[in-house]
Structure formats: C-alpha cells, structure tokens
Amino acid sequence: MSDIGKAAGVLRAGGLVAVPTETVYGLGANVEDPAAVARVFQVKGRPPTHPLIVHLGSAEQLGDWVADVPETALVLAGHFWPGPLTLVLRRGRRVPLEATGGLETVAVRVPAHPVALELLSAFGGGVAAPSANRFGSVSPTTADHVRAELGDAVDFVLDGGPCDVGVESTIVDATGEVPGILRPGGVTPEELEAVLGRPVGAGVTNHIRVPGQHPSHYAPRARVVLVEPAEIATTAQAAQERGHQVGVLLPPSCADVPVKAHAVVAVPPSMAGYARGLYGFLRELDRLGCDLIVASLPAEEGLGLAIANRLRRAAGPR
C-alpha cells in the first residue's frame, strides 16, 4: 500500500496524520470524528476553544461544509484555491462544534500541495489540521520538525518535503459583506485587494476566534527581542556580555555589520525567502543553544506583514 493509502486509512480509523501543505505541516484528523478531533487538541496541548482549519480537496466541495457561500467567498476561492488562503464562513452541519471551538463559523481552505491534495482525494472527507506542533511553539515546515516535536503522538507522518510558503495561510472573514483579514499569511492584502477590486481590512479583530491570536504564538524556546535594525549589533553584544547565548536574525540592511553573538542567521533579501525560512531559522537557533534571539521587523507590506506578525507573536509575553 502507498503512503497515501496508509495515511487515508489512519484518518478513517480515527488516527492522526502529519500532512504536508505549502504553508506548514498540519496535524490532521477526520473532522467528522469528534474523538479524533479531541485527540488533536490533546496532542497539541491546544485550548478546546481554539478553532481548527478544515482542509478540503477542492473548491467544489465548499458547499458541503458551510451553510452558505457568499459571492466574495466564491471569488476568493476561485482565484486563490488551491493556496494559502483560509475563509471563515458559517458552519455547515457536517462540521462538529468540537472542531470550531464551539463557534457557528468554520475556517476552510484547499491546500496547494500535491501530497495533501492526493491524500484529501483518497480520504474523501474534510481534514481538520492545525500546525503539527505543541500549542504556541514554532510551526513545523519539514517532516523532521514534526517527528522531533511530536514523536509517537502522531500515528503517521506523510513526508512531502520542505514547505514552499513557510508561514501559515491568510485567514479572511467572509461571513459579511465586507471581508476582513483575521490573520496575515501567505496571501498578501495587496493580492486580495487586486482580486476583489476594493480595500480589505487588515488587523481586524472581532468575535471570531482564529488560529494565531494567542498573545504568545509561533515562539521558540529562546526569548525573542525586537529592535530597530540599527540596534541589532549593540543589543546582541550587550546581551552576550551579560551572559546570554545570543542568536541574531540579521536583516539584509545589516549584512556588512559585524555582530558579536553566539549564532547569526543572515535573513534572505526576498520576503518570500524569509517567510519560507523563518520557522527553520528559529528552530535552528534553539538547536544551537541560544536563550535570546535578537531580530527586527521587516516592512509590513506584502509577505512582510505576515513575517512581522509571526515575530511579534514570538516575542509576546512569556
């Protein structure tokens, strides 16, 4: 039997499968199996009020899982699916409240990864799949990241190689007439606005709970400190002299600046490259024994908005 067949069988039996997507690896369960969904929360240590994203095999399946599909949702799904965009819509009857954190809305998307799509086709149902890591920690972008963090708690790890996008999907509230971004991610606000032909609210907060809203999220073991680019070298040196094992995410604008630190990672000049590598960089600095990471925020436009969001969450209250 192929790995896809094995993974589909595990899902049907109520097990958990690590699923590769273009964003990050997900911890997948049959969304229609409340016991399997409950195990996702247990393995991750995730609060049961924190909704899960339901992954579908195609946009044509959307009507099977939500109560209604507004025109805005049809336009966005038609343009960005498969892809790193999650739509929040009114929950359909097939989605149990256990998967939505008790809300009458559900987050859905179609991933743009051939292995994930093949699995969803073979399984034939919806797969609830938050990131395959402990709640609040750095998301996994390789199968080895999943194995290292969750080990035997995952029944089957489907290896699809490194994730191409590297940060989670953009979450858009499409329940009303005016769409709003609930979490920045792999689809940029500029791309959304170009398709819709109108502004899309960013940084929207409302009653809808979505992944990534916890005060501390996407966080490595090391404490993350955010400073201006010009302050990176002096901040790192001062912390190193105080006895910290300092890791540095060095932006391109500081590439020629000498930095005294335990470990230095040069950030790629492109935002796509930075997003793809961000979680791997944080994991590597943890692996090297850093207890403090000094970084700066990129310009908050395009994918830079998603990267800045993840760094702010990583530096959240400890």
mmCIF file of C-alpha atoms in Angstrom:
data_model
loop_
_atom_site.group_PDB
_atom_site.id
_atom_site.type_symbol
_atom_site.label_atom_id
_atom_site.label_comp_id
_atom_site.label_asym_id
_atom_site.label_seq_id
_atom_site.Cartn_x
_atom_site.Cartn_y
_atom_site.Cartn_z
ATOM 1 C CA MET A 1 0.000 0.000 0.000
ATOM 2 C CA SER A 2 1.230 3.510 -0.803
ATOM 3 C CA ASP A 3 1.929 6.104 1.879
ATOM 4 C CA ILE A 4 -1.154 7.992 0.705
ATOM 5 C CA GLY A 5 -3.287 4.879 1.147
ATOM 6 C CA LYS A 6 -1.826 4.255 4.610
ATOM 7 C CA ALA A 7 -2.438 7.858 5.668
ATOM 8 C CA ALA A 8 -6.036 7.774 4.419
ATOM 9 C CA GLY A 9 -6.594 4.547 6.340
ATOM 10 C CA VAL A 10 -5.230 6.098 9.517
ATOM 11 C CA LEU A 11 -7.647 9.026 9.152
ATOM 12 C CA ARG A 12 -10.606 6.690 8.581
ATOM 13 C CA ALA A 13 -9.632 4.732 11.713
ATOM 14 C CA GLY A 14 -9.642 7.870 13.851
ATOM 15 C CA GLY A 15 -5.880 8.364 13.878
ATOM 16 C CA LEU A 16 -3.701 11.425 13.397
ATOM 17 C CA VAL A 17 -1.607 12.107 10.302
ATOM 18 C CA ALA A 18 1.038 14.786 9.817
ATOM 19 C CA VAL A 19 0.066 16.360 6.490
ATOM 20 C CA PRO A 20 2.436 18.451 4.339
ATOM 21 C CA THR A 21 0.977 21.651 2.923
ATOM 22 C CA GLU A 22 2.517 24.585 1.112
ATOM 23 C CA THR A 23 2.373 26.631 4.347
ATOM 24 C CA VAL A 24 3.348 24.362 7.269
ATOM 25 C CA TYR A 25 2.805 20.726 8.236
ATOM 26 C CA GLY A 26 -0.625 20.076 9.731
ATOM 27 C CA LEU A 27 -1.741 17.590 12.370
ATOM 28 C CA GLY A 28 -4.620 16.033 10.502
ATOM 29 C CA ALA A 29 -7.734 14.259 11.764
ATOM 30 C CA ASN A 30 -11.107 13.337 10.283
ATOM 31 C CA VAL A 31 -13.120 16.460 11.077
ATOM 32 C CA GLU A 32 -16.331 14.423 11.332
ATOM 33 C CA ASP A 33 -14.856 12.243 14.102
ATOM 34 C CA PRO A 34 -15.182 14.169 17.407
ATOM 35 C CA ALA A 35 -12.890 11.728 19.231
ATOM 36 C CA ALA A 36 -10.135 12.205 16.646
ATOM 37 C CA VAL A 37 -10.592 15.980 16.793
ATOM 38 C CA ALA A 38 -10.353 15.852 20.594
ATOM 39 C CA ARG A 39 -7.071 13.959 20.271
ATOM 40 C CA VAL A 40 -5.657 16.770 18.093
ATOM 41 C CA PHE A 41 -6.297 19.212 20.920
ATOM 42 C CA GLN A 42 -4.794 16.792 23.449
ATOM 43 C CA VAL A 43 -1.599 16.132 21.479
ATOM 44 C CA LYS A 44 -1.016 19.808 20.791
ATOM 45 C CA GLY A 45 -1.995 20.978 24.274
ATOM 46 C CA ARG A 46 -4.339 23.354 22.475
ATOM 47 C CA PRO A 47 -7.289 25.013 24.266
ATOM 48 C CA PRO A 48 -10.553 23.417 23.045
ATOM 49 C CA THR A 49 -11.982 26.889 22.328
ATOM 50 C CA HIS A 50 -9.288 27.472 19.676
ATOM 51 C CA PRO A 51 -10.836 26.605 16.262
ATOM 52 C CA LEU A 52 -9.255 24.267 13.734
ATOM 53 C CA ILE A 53 -8.959 24.808 9.972
ATOM 54 C CA VAL A 54 -10.786 22.258 7.827
ATOM 55 C CA HIS A 55 -8.866 21.245 4.705
ATOM 56 C CA LEU A 56 -10.801 20.246 1.597
ATOM 57 C CA GLY A 57 -9.747 18.600 -1.638
ATOM 58 C CA SER A 58 -11.301 21.188 -3.972
ATOM 59 C CA ALA A 59 -13.260 24.424 -4.037
ATOM 60 C CA GLU A 60 -16.234 22.497 -5.441
ATOM 61 C CA GLN A 61 -16.631 20.818 -2.020
ATOM 62 C CA LEU A 62 -17.106 24.099 -0.171
ATOM 63 C CA GLY A 63 -20.897 23.939 -0.196
ATOM 64 C CA ASP A 64 -20.789 20.548 1.559
ATOM 65 C CA TRP A 65 -19.127 22.044 4.646
ATOM 66 C CA VAL A 66 -20.536 25.559 5.090
ATOM 67 C CA ALA A 67 -24.081 26.871 5.481
ATOM 68 C CA ASP A 68 -23.839 29.372 2.645
ATOM 69 C CA VAL A 69 -21.230 30.688 0.225
ATOM 70 C CA PRO A 70 -21.321 34.470 -0.307
ATOM 71 C CA GLU A 71 -20.191 35.906 -3.624
ATOM 72 C CA THR A 72 -16.992 37.261 -2.075
ATOM 73 C CA ALA A 73 -16.066 33.784 -0.888
ATOM 74 C CA LEU A 74 -16.724 32.345 -4.355
ATOM 75 C CA VAL A 75 -14.442 34.938 -5.943
ATOM 76 C CA LEU A 76 -11.625 34.415 -3.456
ATOM 77 C CA ALA A 77 -11.862 30.625 -3.570
ATOM 78 C CA GLY A 78 -11.950 30.655 -7.358
ATOM 79 C CA HIS A 79 -8.806 32.756 -7.545
ATOM 80 C CA PHE A 80 -6.662 31.561 -4.615
ATOM 81 C CA TRP A 81 -7.564 27.893 -4.158
ATOM 82 C CA PRO A 82 -5.634 25.699 -4.011
ATOM 83 C CA GLY A 83 -3.460 28.069 -1.999
ATOM 84 C CA PRO A 84 -2.581 29.669 1.348
ATOM 85 C CA LEU A 85 -5.946 31.335 1.953
ATOM 86 C CA THR A 86 -8.444 30.305 4.646
ATOM 87 C CA LEU A 87 -12.034 31.538 4.521
ATOM 88 C CA VAL A 88 -14.184 31.854 7.636
ATOM 89 C CA LEU A 89 -17.828 31.112 6.810
ATOM 90 C CA ARG A 90 -20.978 29.929 8.555
ATOM 91 C CA ARG A 91 -20.634 26.346 9.771
ATOM 92 C CA GLY A 92 -22.351 23.576 7.861
ATOM 93 C CA ARG A 93 -23.936 20.585 9.603
ATOM 94 C CA ARG A 94 -21.098 18.224 8.698
ATOM 95 C CA VAL A 95 -18.655 20.206 10.836
ATOM 96 C CA PRO A 96 -18.940 19.383 14.560
ATOM 97 C CA LEU A 97 -18.706 22.165 17.117
ATOM 98 C CA GLU A 98 -15.672 20.362 18.574
ATOM 99 C CA ALA A 99 -13.707 21.489 15.502
ATOM 100 C CA THR A 100 -14.875 25.106 15.616
ATOM 101 C CA GLY A 101 -14.230 25.846 19.261
ATOM 102 C CA GLY A 102 -17.996 25.981 19.792
ATOM 103 C CA LEU A 103 -18.484 28.716 17.198
ATOM 104 C CA GLU A 104 -21.086 28.756 14.430
ATOM 105 C CA THR A 105 -18.347 29.676 11.960
ATOM 106 C CA VAL A 106 -15.795 27.378 10.365
ATOM 107 C CA ALA A 107 -12.411 28.078 8.780
ATOM 108 C CA VAL A 108 -11.846 26.201 5.496
ATOM 109 C CA ARG A 109 -9.193 26.041 2.800
ATOM 110 C CA VAL A 110 -7.841 23.952 -0.079
ATOM 111 C CA PRO A 111 -4.069 23.469 0.294
ATOM 112 C CA ALA A 112 -1.723 23.858 -2.681
ATOM 113 C CA HIS A 113 0.466 20.817 -2.073
ATOM 114 C CA PRO A 114 0.266 17.770 -4.343
ATOM 115 C CA VAL A 115 0.692 15.294 -1.480
ATOM 116 C CA ALA A 116 -2.001 16.970 0.630
ATOM 117 C CA LEU A 117 -4.384 17.069 -2.321
ATOM 118 C CA GLU A 118 -3.725 13.429 -3.128
ATOM 119 C CA LEU A 119 -4.455 12.491 0.487
ATOM 120 C CA LEU A 120 -7.649 14.546 0.590
ATOM 121 C CA SER A 121 -8.811 12.903 -2.633
ATOM 122 C CA ALA A 122 -8.054 9.404 -1.319
ATOM 123 C CA PHE A 123 -9.690 10.124 2.042
ATOM 124 C CA GLY A 124 -12.734 11.785 0.534
ATOM 125 C CA GLY A 125 -13.684 13.945 3.509
ATOM 126 C CA GLY A 126 -12.616 17.049 5.384
ATOM 127 C CA VAL A 127 -9.414 17.033 7.420
ATOM 128 C CA ALA A 128 -9.020 19.273 10.453
ATOM 129 C CA ALA A 129 -5.338 20.158 10.523
ATOM 130 C CA PRO A 130 -3.764 22.795 12.754
ATOM 131 C CA SER A 131 0.019 23.064 12.666
ATOM 132 C CA ALA A 132 1.729 19.850 13.799
ATOM 133 C CA ASN A 133 3.498 21.249 16.859
ATOM 134 C CA ARG A 134 2.834 21.957 20.523
ATOM 135 C CA PHE A 135 0.431 24.843 21.005
ATOM 136 C CA GLY A 136 2.172 28.230 20.825
ATOM 137 C CA SER A 137 5.535 26.927 19.645
ATOM 138 C CA VAL A 138 7.284 27.240 16.273
ATOM 139 C CA SER A 139 5.332 25.696 13.404
ATOM 140 C CA PRO A 140 6.946 22.779 11.507
ATOM 141 C CA THR A 141 7.997 23.176 7.887
ATOM 142 C CA THR A 142 9.576 19.736 7.422
ATOM 143 C CA ALA A 143 8.591 16.203 8.389
ATOM 144 C CA ASP A 144 11.649 16.027 10.662
ATOM 145 C CA HIS A 145 10.350 19.037 12.619
ATOM 146 C CA VAL A 146 7.125 17.090 13.276
ATOM 147 C CA ARG A 147 8.942 13.933 14.332
ATOM 148 C CA ALA A 148 11.269 15.849 16.648
ATOM 149 C CA GLU A 149 8.438 17.668 18.415
ATOM 150 C CA LEU A 150 5.527 15.232 18.479
ATOM 151 C CA GLY A 151 7.204 11.846 18.090
ATOM 152 C CA ASP A 152 4.933 8.842 18.558
ATOM 153 C CA ALA A 153 1.922 11.039 19.330
ATOM 154 C CA VAL A 154 1.397 11.160 15.540
ATOM 155 C CA ASP A 155 0.215 7.875 14.036
ATOM 156 C CA PHE A 156 1.652 8.534 10.573
ATOM 157 C CA VAL A 157 3.948 11.220 9.164
ATOM 158 C CA LEU A 158 3.408 11.868 5.463
ATOM 159 C CA ASP A 159 6.645 13.392 4.166
ATOM 160 C CA GLY A 160 6.104 15.929 1.394
ATOM 161 C CA GLY A 161 9.443 17.718 1.651
ATOM 162 C CA PRO A 162 10.011 21.285 2.892
ATOM 163 C CA CYS A 163 7.048 23.668 2.762
ATOM 164 C CA ASP A 164 7.222 26.217 -0.068
ATOM 165 C CA VAL A 165 5.486 29.169 1.623
ATOM 166 C CA GLY A 166 6.686 28.620 5.188
ATOM 167 C CA VAL A 167 4.123 30.728 7.085
ATOM 168 C CA GLU A 168 0.511 29.865 7.721
ATOM 169 C CA SER A 169 -2.397 30.779 5.488
ATOM 170 C CA THR A 170 -4.063 34.164 5.472
ATOM 171 C CA ILE A 171 -7.415 33.963 7.267
ATOM 172 C CA VAL A 172 -10.224 36.106 5.877
ATOM 173 C CA ASP A 173 -13.623 36.607 7.473
ATOM 174 C CA ALA A 174 -16.029 36.179 4.565
ATOM 175 C CA THR A 175 -19.228 35.959 6.620
ATOM 176 C CA GLY A 176 -20.299 39.558 5.970
ATOM 177 C CA GLU A 177 -20.453 41.975 3.084
ATOM 178 C CA VAL A 178 -17.031 43.451 3.855
ATOM 179 C CA PRO A 179 -14.212 40.880 4.076
ATOM 180 C CA GLY A 180 -11.556 41.343 6.726
ATOM 181 C CA ILE A 181 -8.155 39.789 7.382
ATOM 182 C CA LEU A 182 -8.139 37.969 10.722
ATOM 183 C CA ARG A 183 -4.580 36.648 10.338
ATOM 184 C CA PRO A 184 -1.996 37.744 7.750
ATOM 185 C CA GLY A 185 -0.297 34.907 5.900
ATOM 186 C CA GLY A 186 0.727 33.504 2.547
ATOM 187 C CA VAL A 187 -1.739 35.585 0.505
ATOM 188 C CA THR A 188 -0.990 39.285 0.880
ATOM 189 C CA PRO A 189 -3.519 42.086 1.414
ATOM 190 C CA GLU A 190 -2.390 43.576 -1.887
ATOM 191 C CA GLU A 191 -3.250 40.331 -3.709
ATOM 192 C CA LEU A 192 -6.667 40.137 -2.065
ATOM 193 C CA GLU A 193 -7.485 43.735 -2.944
ATOM 194 C CA ALA A 194 -6.356 43.276 -6.545
ATOM 195 C CA VAL A 195 -8.808 40.381 -6.982
ATOM 196 C CA LEU A 196 -11.731 41.993 -5.162
ATOM 197 C CA GLY A 197 -11.166 45.478 -6.534
ATOM 198 C CA ARG A 198 -11.678 47.088 -3.134
ATOM 199 C CA PRO A 199 -9.866 47.507 0.192
ATOM 200 C CA VAL A 200 -9.705 44.593 2.619
ATOM 201 C CA GLY A 201 -9.394 45.397 6.304
ATOM 202 C CA ALA A 202 -6.146 44.179 7.897
ATOM 203 C CA GLY A 203 -5.652 43.538 11.586
ATOM 204 C CA VAL A 204 -9.381 43.064 12.048
ATOM 205 C CA THR A 205 -10.479 41.862 15.482
ATOM 206 C CA ASN A 206 -13.983 40.694 16.262
ATOM 207 C CA HIS A 207 -15.881 37.878 17.931
ATOM 208 C CA ILE A 208 -14.464 35.262 15.551
ATOM 209 C CA ARG A 209 -11.628 33.301 17.133
ATOM 210 C CA VAL A 210 -8.949 32.068 14.735
ATOM 211 C CA PRO A 211 -5.524 30.390 14.988
ATOM 212 C CA GLY A 212 -2.570 32.567 15.892
ATOM 213 C CA GLN A 213 -4.414 35.024 18.157
ATOM 214 C CA HIS A 214 -2.850 33.806 21.411
ATOM 215 C CA PRO A 215 -0.596 36.504 22.973
ATOM 216 C CA SER A 216 2.431 34.226 22.608
ATOM 217 C CA HIS A 217 2.467 32.126 19.472
ATOM 218 C CA TYR A 218 4.972 30.809 16.902
ATOM 219 C CA ALA A 219 7.542 31.062 19.710
ATOM 220 C CA PRO A 220 10.910 29.303 20.027
ATOM 221 C CA ARG A 221 12.284 28.280 23.429
ATOM 222 C CA ALA A 222 14.602 31.302 23.322
ATOM 223 C CA ARG A 223 13.185 34.700 24.238
ATOM 224 C CA VAL A 224 12.725 36.910 21.172
ATOM 225 C CA VAL A 225 13.625 40.616 21.397
ATOM 226 C CA LEU A 226 12.611 43.005 18.611
ATOM 227 C CA VAL A 227 14.703 46.110 17.947
ATOM 228 C CA GLU A 228 15.352 48.537 15.108
ATOM 229 C CA PRO A 229 17.859 47.232 12.518
ATOM 230 C CA ALA A 230 20.453 49.807 13.592
ATOM 231 C CA GLU A 231 20.275 48.476 17.172
ATOM 232 C CA ILE A 232 20.805 44.798 16.407
ATOM 233 C CA ALA A 233 24.600 44.708 16.802
ATOM 234 C CA THR A 234 24.708 46.725 20.049
ATOM 235 C CA THR A 235 21.753 44.840 21.563
ATOM 236 C CA ALA A 236 23.274 41.469 20.720
ATOM 237 C CA GLN A 237 26.698 42.415 22.073
ATOM 238 C CA ALA A 238 25.278 43.812 25.323
ATOM 239 C CA ALA A 239 23.183 40.681 25.908
ATOM 240 C CA GLN A 240 26.143 38.439 25.082
ATOM 241 C CA GLU A 241 28.277 40.330 27.610
ATOM 242 C CA ARG A 242 25.567 39.796 30.247
ATOM 243 C CA GLY A 243 25.982 36.050 29.797
ATOM 244 C CA HIS A 244 23.243 35.254 27.278
ATOM 245 C CA GLN A 245 23.726 32.863 24.404
ATOM 246 C CA VAL A 246 22.507 35.248 21.727
ATOM 247 C CA GLY A 247 21.107 34.353 18.331
ATOM 248 C CA VAL A 248 20.614 37.035 15.694
ATOM 249 C CA LEU A 249 18.321 37.217 12.672
ATOM 250 C CA LEU A 250 20.414 39.643 10.658
ATOM 251 C CA PRO A 251 18.443 41.649 8.060
ATOM 252 C CA PRO A 252 19.937 42.378 4.611
ATOM 253 C CA SER A 253 20.381 46.050 5.519
ATOM 254 C CA CYS A 254 22.868 44.980 8.211
ATOM 255 C CA ALA A 255 24.666 42.318 6.178
ATOM 256 C CA ASP A 256 28.021 44.132 6.424
ATOM 257 C CA VAL A 257 27.688 45.000 10.124
ATOM 258 C CA PRO A 258 29.961 42.938 12.426
ATOM 259 C CA VAL A 259 27.859 41.217 15.090
ATOM 260 C CA LYS A 260 29.157 39.545 18.246
ATOM 261 C CA ALA A 261 26.768 36.733 19.081
ATOM 262 C CA HIS A 262 26.602 33.017 19.722
ATOM 263 C CA ALA A 263 24.934 32.413 16.349
ATOM 264 C CA VAL A 264 23.947 34.620 13.425
ATOM 265 C CA VAL A 265 21.454 33.794 10.674
ATOM 266 C CA ALA A 266 21.510 36.050 7.619
ATOM 267 C CA VAL A 267 17.934 36.788 6.557
ATOM 268 C CA PRO A 268 17.260 36.311 2.812
ATOM 269 C CA PRO A 269 16.773 39.535 0.855
ATOM 270 C CA SER A 270 13.396 38.466 -0.553
ATOM 271 C CA MET A 271 10.313 38.333 1.651
ATOM 272 C CA ALA A 272 9.337 35.007 0.060
ATOM 273 C CA GLY A 273 12.694 33.551 1.044
ATOM 274 C CA TYR A 274 12.421 34.978 4.549
ATOM 275 C CA ALA A 275 8.912 33.583 5.032
ATOM 276 C CA ARG A 276 9.986 30.177 3.720
ATOM 277 C CA GLY A 277 12.905 30.025 6.136
ATOM 278 C CA LEU A 278 11.595 31.880 9.202
ATOM 279 C CA TYR A 279 10.462 28.934 11.318
ATOM 280 C CA GLY A 280 13.514 26.899 10.344
ATOM 281 C CA PHE A 281 15.767 29.780 11.423
ATOM 282 C CA LEU A 282 14.074 29.981 14.831
ATOM 283 C CA ARG A 283 14.326 26.231 15.313
ATOM 284 C CA GLU A 284 17.992 26.265 14.331
ATOM 285 C CA LEU A 285 18.817 28.999 16.856
ATOM 286 C CA ASP A 286 17.065 26.931 19.518
ATOM 287 C CA ARG A 287 19.069 23.880 18.461
ATOM 288 C CA LEU A 288 22.309 25.842 18.773
ATOM 289 C CA GLY A 289 21.515 26.637 22.392
ATOM 290 C CA CYS A 290 20.528 30.288 22.114
ATOM 291 C CA ASP A 291 18.471 31.620 25.007
ATOM 292 C CA LEU A 292 17.805 35.024 23.447
ATOM 293 C CA ILE A 293 17.112 35.931 19.815
ATOM 294 C CA VAL A 294 17.515 39.495 18.540
ATOM 295 C CA ALA A 295 15.546 40.403 15.415
ATOM 296 C CA SER A 296 13.973 43.358 13.631
ATOM 297 C CA LEU A 297 10.660 43.633 11.824
ATOM 298 C CA PRO A 298 10.568 43.822 8.027
ATOM 299 C CA ALA A 299 8.485 46.426 6.219
ATOM 300 C CA GLU A 300 4.845 45.469 6.830
ATOM 301 C CA GLU A 301 3.774 45.124 3.229
ATOM 302 C CA GLY A 302 3.334 42.036 1.096
ATOM 303 C CA LEU A 303 4.626 38.935 2.882
ATOM 304 C CA GLY A 304 6.479 41.238 5.271
ATOM 305 C CA LEU A 305 3.159 41.732 7.091
ATOM 306 C CA ALA A 306 2.894 38.007 7.845
ATOM 307 C CA ILE A 307 6.536 37.782 8.921
ATOM 308 C CA ALA A 308 6.183 40.776 11.232
ATOM 309 C CA ASN A 309 3.018 39.261 12.704
ATOM 310 C CA ARG A 310 4.838 35.989 13.481
ATOM 311 C CA LEU A 311 7.823 37.764 15.031
ATOM 312 C CA ARG A 312 5.594 39.923 17.221
ATOM 313 C CA ARG A 313 3.734 36.846 18.425
ATOM 314 C CA ALA A 314 7.012 35.030 19.038
ATOM 315 C CA ALA A 315 8.168 37.972 21.168
ATOM 316 C CA GLY A 316 4.862 38.045 23.079
ATOM 317 C CA PRO A 317 4.570 37.892 26.872
ATOM 318 C CA ARG A 318 6.401 34.956 28.449
#
